[in-house]
Coordinates of N, CA and C in Angstrom, one line a residue:
A1 N 91.1 -77.7 71.7 CA 90.4 -77.0 70.6 C 91.4 -76.4 69.6
D2 N 92.6 -75.9 70.1 CA 93.6 -75.3 69.2 C 94.1 -76.4 68.2
A3 N 94.4 -77.6 68.7 CA 94.9 -78.6 67.8 C 93.9 -79.0 66.8
D4 N 92.6 -79.1 67.2 CA 91.5 -79.4 66.2 C 91.4 -78.4 65.2
Y5 N 91.4 -77.1 65.6 CA 91.3 -76.0 64.7 C 92.5 -76.0 63.7
R6 N 93.7 -76.2 64.2 CA 94.8 -76.2 63.3 C 94.8 -77.3 62.4
A7 N 94.3 -78.5 62.8 CA 94.2 -79.6 61.9 C 93.2 -79.4 60.8
A8 N 92.1 -78.8 61.1 CA 91.1 -78.4 60.1 C 91.6 -77.4 59.1
L9 N 92.3 -76.4 59.6 CA 92.9 -75.4 58.8 C 94.0 -75.9 57.9
T10 N 94.8 -76.8 58.4 CA 95.8 -77.5 57.6 C 95.2 -78.3 56.5
H11 N 94.1 -79.0 56.8 CA 93.4 -79.8 55.8 C 92.9 -78.8 54.7
L12 N 92.3 -77.7 55.1 CA 91.8 -76.8 54.1 C 92.9 -76.2 53.2
A13 N 94.0 -75.9 53.9 CA 95.1 -75.3 53.2 C 95.7 -76.3 52.1
E14 N 95.6 -77.6 52.4 CA 96.1 -78.6 51.5 C 95.1 -78.9 50.4
T15 N 93.8 -78.7 50.6 CA 92.8 -79.1 49.7 C 92.0 -78.0 48.9
V16 N 92.2 -76.8 49.3 CA 91.5 -75.7 48.8 C 92.5 -74.6 48.2
S17 N 92.2 -74.2 47.0 CA 93.1 -73.1 46.5 C 92.5 -71.8 46.9
G18 N 93.3 -70.8 46.9 CA 92.9 -69.4 47.2 C 93.0 -69.1 48.7
Q19 N 92.3 -68.0 49.0 CA 92.4 -67.4 50.4 C 91.6 -68.3 51.4
L20 N 92.0 -68.2 52.6 CA 91.2 -68.8 53.7 C 90.8 -67.8 54.7
I21 N 89.6 -67.9 55.2 CA 89.0 -67.1 56.2 C 88.7 -68.0 57.4
V22 N 89.1 -67.6 58.5 CA 88.8 -68.4 59.7 C 87.8 -67.6 60.6
A23 N 87.0 -68.4 61.3 CA 86.0 -67.8 62.2 C 85.8 -68.6 63.4
G24 N 85.2 -68.0 64.4 CA 84.9 -68.8 65.6 C 84.0 -67.9 66.5
Y25 N 83.3 -68.6 67.4 CA 82.4 -68.0 68.3 C 82.9 -68.3 69.7
S26 N 82.9 -67.3 70.6 CA 83.3 -67.4 72.0 C 84.7 -68.1 72.1
F27 N 84.8 -69.2 72.8 CA 86.2 -69.7 72.9 C 86.7 -70.2 71.5
G28 N 85.8 -70.6 70.6 CA 86.2 -71.0 69.3 C 86.9 -69.8 68.6
S29 N 86.5 -68.6 68.9 CA 87.2 -67.4 68.3 C 88.6 -67.3 68.7
V30 N 88.9 -67.7 69.9 CA 90.3 -67.7 70.4 C 91.1 -68.7 69.6
A31 N 90.6 -69.9 69.4 CA 91.2 -70.9 68.5 C 91.4 -70.4 67.1
A32 N 90.4 -69.7 66.6 CA 90.6 -69.1 65.2 C 91.7 -68.1 65.2
L33 N 91.7 -67.2 66.2 CA 92.8 -66.2 66.3 C 94.2 -66.8 66.4
R34 N 94.3 -67.8 67.2 CA 95.6 -68.5 67.3 C 96.0 -69.2 66.0
A35 N 95.1 -69.8 65.3 CA 95.3 -70.5 64.1 C 95.7 -69.5 63.0
A36 N 95.0 -68.3 63.0 CA 95.3 -67.3 62.0 C 96.8 -66.8 62.1
A37 N 97.2 -66.7 63.3 CA 98.6 -66.2 63.6 C 99.6 -67.2 63.0
R38 N 99.3 -68.4 62.8 CA 100.2 -69.4 62.3 C 100.1 -69.8 60.9
E39 N 99.1 -69.4 60.2 CA 98.8 -69.8 58.8 C 98.9 -68.6 57.9
P40 N 99.9 -68.4 57.1 CA 100.0 -67.3 56.2 C 99.0 -67.1 55.1
R41 N 98.2 -68.2 54.8 CA 97.2 -68.0 53.8 C 95.9 -67.5 54.3
V42 N 95.8 -67.2 55.6 CA 94.6 -66.7 56.2 C 94.5 -65.2 55.7
A43 N 93.4 -64.9 55.0 CA 93.2 -63.6 54.5 C 92.2 -62.8 55.3
G44 N 91.5 -63.4 56.2 CA 90.6 -62.7 57.0 C 90.2 -63.6 58.3
V45 N 89.7 -62.9 59.3 CA 89.4 -63.5 60.6 C 88.1 -62.9 61.1
V46 N 87.1 -63.8 61.5 CA 85.9 -63.3 62.1 C 85.8 -63.9 63.5
L47 N 85.7 -63.0 64.4 CA 85.6 -63.4 65.8 C 84.2 -62.9 66.4
V48 N 83.4 -63.9 66.8 CA 82.1 -63.6 67.4 C 82.2 -63.8 68.9
A49 N 81.9 -62.7 69.6 CA 81.9 -62.7 71.1 C 83.2 -63.3 71.7
P50 N 84.3 -62.8 71.2 CA 85.6 -63.4 71.8 C 85.8 -62.9 73.2
P51 N 86.0 -63.9 74.1 CA 86.3 -63.5 75.5 C 87.8 -63.0 75.6
P52 N 88.0 -61.7 75.8 CA 89.3 -61.1 75.8 C 90.3 -61.7 76.8
S53 N 89.7 -62.2 77.9 CA 90.6 -62.8 79.0 C 91.3 -64.1 78.5
Y54 N 90.8 -64.7 77.4 CA 91.4 -65.9 77.0 C 92.5 -65.7 75.9
F55 N 92.8 -64.5 75.4 CA 93.9 -64.4 74.5 C 94.8 -63.2 74.9
P56 N 96.1 -63.3 74.6 CA 97.0 -62.3 75.0 C 96.6 -60.9 74.6
D57 N 97.1 -59.9 75.3 CA 96.7 -58.5 75.1 C 97.1 -58.1 73.7
D58 N 98.1 -58.6 73.1 CA 98.6 -58.1 71.8 C 98.1 -59.0 70.6
A59 N 97.2 -60.0 70.9 CA 96.8 -60.9 69.9 C 96.1 -60.3 68.7
L60 N 95.2 -59.3 68.9 CA 94.6 -58.6 67.8 C 95.6 -57.6 67.2
R61 N 96.3 -57.0 68.0 CA 97.3 -55.9 67.5 C 98.3 -56.5 66.6
T62 N 98.8 -57.7 66.8 CA 99.8 -58.3 66.0 C 99.3 -59.1 64.8
L63 N 98.0 -59.3 64.8 CA 97.4 -60.1 63.7 C 97.5 -59.3 62.4
E64 N 98.0 -59.9 61.3 CA 98.2 -59.2 60.1 C 96.9 -59.2 59.2
A65 N 96.1 -60.2 59.2 CA 94.9 -60.3 58.4 C 93.8 -59.3 58.9
P66 N 93.0 -58.9 57.9 CA 91.8 -58.1 58.4 C 90.9 -58.9 59.3
C67 N 90.3 -58.2 60.2 CA 89.6 -59.0 61.3 C 88.3 -58.3 61.6
L68 N 87.2 -59.0 61.5 CA 85.9 -58.5 62.0 C 85.6 -59.1 63.4
V69 N 85.3 -58.2 64.3 CA 85.0 -58.7 65.6 C 83.5 -58.3 65.8
I70 N 82.7 -59.3 66.1 CA 81.3 -59.0 66.4 C 81.0 -59.2 67.9
A71 N 80.6 -58.1 68.5 CA 80.4 -58.1 69.9 C 78.9 -57.9 70.3
A72 N 78.5 -58.4 71.4 CA 77.2 -58.2 71.9 C 77.2 -57.1 72.9
E73 N 76.2 -56.2 72.8 CA 76.2 -55.0 73.6 C 76.1 -55.4 75.1
Q74 N 75.4 -56.5 75.5 CA 75.2 -56.8 76.9 C 75.8 -58.2 77.2
D75 N 77.1 -58.3 76.9 CA 77.8 -59.6 77.0 C 78.5 -59.6 78.4
D76 N 78.1 -60.6 79.2 CA 78.8 -60.7 80.5 C 80.1 -61.6 80.4
I77 N 80.2 -62.3 79.4 CA 81.3 -63.3 79.3 C 82.5 -62.6 78.4
A78 N 82.1 -61.9 77.4 CA 83.0 -61.1 76.6 C 82.6 -59.7 76.6
P79 N 83.0 -58.9 77.7 CA 82.5 -57.6 77.9 C 82.8 -56.6 76.7
L80 N 81.8 -55.9 76.3 CA 82.0 -55.0 75.1 C 83.1 -54.0 75.3
E81 N 83.3 -53.5 76.5 CA 84.3 -52.5 76.8 C 85.7 -53.1 76.5
E82 N 85.9 -54.3 77.0 CA 87.2 -54.9 76.8 C 87.5 -55.2 75.3
I83 N 86.4 -55.7 74.6 CA 86.6 -56.0 73.2 C 86.9 -54.7 72.4
E84 N 86.2 -53.6 72.7 CA 86.4 -52.4 72.0 C 87.8 -51.9 72.3
A85 N 88.3 -52.0 73.5 CA 89.7 -51.6 73.9 C 90.7 -52.4 73.1
R86 N 90.5 -53.7 72.9 CA 91.4 -54.5 72.1 C 91.4 -54.1 70.7
C87 N 90.2 -53.9 70.1 CA 90.1 -53.5 68.7 C 90.7 -52.1 68.5
A88 N 90.6 -51.2 69.4 CA 91.2 -49.9 69.3 C 92.7 -49.9 69.0
T89 N 93.4 -50.9 69.5 CA 94.8 -51.0 69.3 C 95.2 -51.8 68.0
A90 N 94.2 -52.2 67.3 CA 94.4 -53.1 66.1 C 93.8 -52.4 64.9
P91 N 94.7 -51.7 64.1 CA 94.1 -51.0 62.9 C 93.4 -51.9 61.9
Q92 N 93.7 -53.1 61.8 CA 93.1 -54.0 60.8 C 91.8 -54.6 61.4
A93 N 91.4 -54.3 62.6 CA 90.2 -54.9 63.2 C 89.1 -53.9 63.2
V94 N 87.9 -54.4 62.8 CA 86.7 -53.7 62.8 C 85.8 -54.3 63.8
C95 N 85.2 -53.5 64.7 CA 84.3 -54.0 65.8 C 82.9 -53.6 65.4
N96 N 82.0 -54.6 65.2 CA 80.6 -54.3 65.0 C 79.8 -54.8 66.3
V97 N 79.0 -53.9 66.8 CA 78.3 -54.2 68.0 C 76.8 -54.6 67.7
I98 N 76.3 -55.7 68.2 CA 74.9 -56.0 68.0 C 74.2 -55.6 69.3
E99 N 73.3 -54.6 69.1 CA 72.6 -54.0 70.2 C 71.6 -55.0 70.8
D100 N 71.4 -54.8 72.1 CA 70.5 -55.6 72.9 C 70.7 -57.1 72.9
A101 N 71.9 -57.5 72.5 CA 72.3 -58.9 72.5 C 73.1 -59.3 73.7
D102 N 73.0 -60.5 74.1 CA 73.9 -61.1 75.1 C 74.9 -62.0 74.5
H103 N 75.7 -62.7 75.3 CA 76.7 -63.6 74.7 C 76.2 -64.7 73.8
F104 N 75.0 -65.1 74.1 CA 74.4 -66.2 73.3 C 73.6 -65.7 72.1
F105 N 73.5 -64.4 71.9 CA 72.7 -63.8 70.8 C 71.3 -64.4 70.7
S106 N 70.7 -64.6 71.9 CA 69.3 -65.0 71.9 C 68.4 -64.0 71.2
S107 N 68.8 -62.8 71.2 CA 68.2 -61.8 70.3 C 69.4 -61.2 69.5
G108 N 69.3 -60.8 68.3 CA 70.3 -60.2 67.5 C 71.1 -61.2 66.7
L109 N 70.7 -62.5 66.6 CA 71.5 -63.4 65.8 C 71.5 -63.1 64.4
G110 N 70.4 -62.5 63.9 CA 70.3 -62.1 62.5 C 71.4 -61.0 62.2
G111 N 71.6 -60.1 63.2 CA 72.6 -59.1 63.1 C 74.0 -59.6 62.9
V112 N 74.3 -60.8 63.5 CA 75.6 -61.4 63.4 C 75.8 -61.8 61.9
G113 N 74.8 -62.5 61.4 CA 74.8 -62.9 60.0 C 74.9 -61.7 59.0
R114 N 74.2 -60.7 59.2 CA 74.2 -59.5 58.3 C 75.6 -58.8 58.4
S115 N 76.1 -58.7 59.6 CA 77.4 -58.1 59.8 C 78.5 -58.9 59.1
A116 N 78.5 -60.2 59.3 CA 79.5 -61.0 58.6 C 79.3 -61.0 57.1
A117 N 78.1 -61.1 56.6 CA 77.9 -61.1 55.2 C 78.4 -59.8 54.5
R118 N 78.2 -58.6 55.1 CA 78.7 -57.4 54.6 C 80.2 -57.4 54.6
W119 N 80.8 -57.9 55.6 CA 82.3 -57.9 55.7 C 82.9 -58.9 54.7
F120 N 82.2 -60.1 54.5 CA 82.7 -61.1 53.6 C 82.7 -60.6 52.1
E121 N 81.9 -59.6 51.8 CA 81.8 -59.1 50.4 C 83.2 -58.6 49.9
R122 N 84.1 -58.2 50.8 CA 85.4 -57.7 50.4 C 86.3 -58.9 49.8
F123 N 85.9 -60.1 50.1 CA 86.7 -61.3 49.7 C 86.0 -62.0 48.5
G124 N 85.0 -61.4 47.9 CA 84.3 -62.0 46.8 C 85.1 -62.3 45.6
D125 N 86.1 -61.4 45.3 CA 86.9 -61.5 44.1 C 88.2 -62.3 44.4
G126 N 88.5 -62.6 45.6 CA 89.8 -63.2 45.9 C 89.7 -64.7 45.9

């Protein structure tokens, strides 16, 4: 997944001018985080239900780009407490919690979209 994500990001960097924002859901968020660490044009990162056990403890803390982390209140795969603890050590990270949602957002999916849309507004002029 990392190689595929990096290849797509490299293609975007070569074909699109301006800022890049990377995003991913669950394990894809881990690939997005790793790619963001390697690409200086990444201006923002959105991680949806990132399983903290799959990325190093300092991955969020050392990320330079602003980061939105969207967590589900009742996530058994990406536990809210662990996500909040990681975000607490990363001043550029904002954690938005979707209430009554599980890892698959069978309820609360609209909240993911609204949360991301509000956060994306900061990049509208870039």
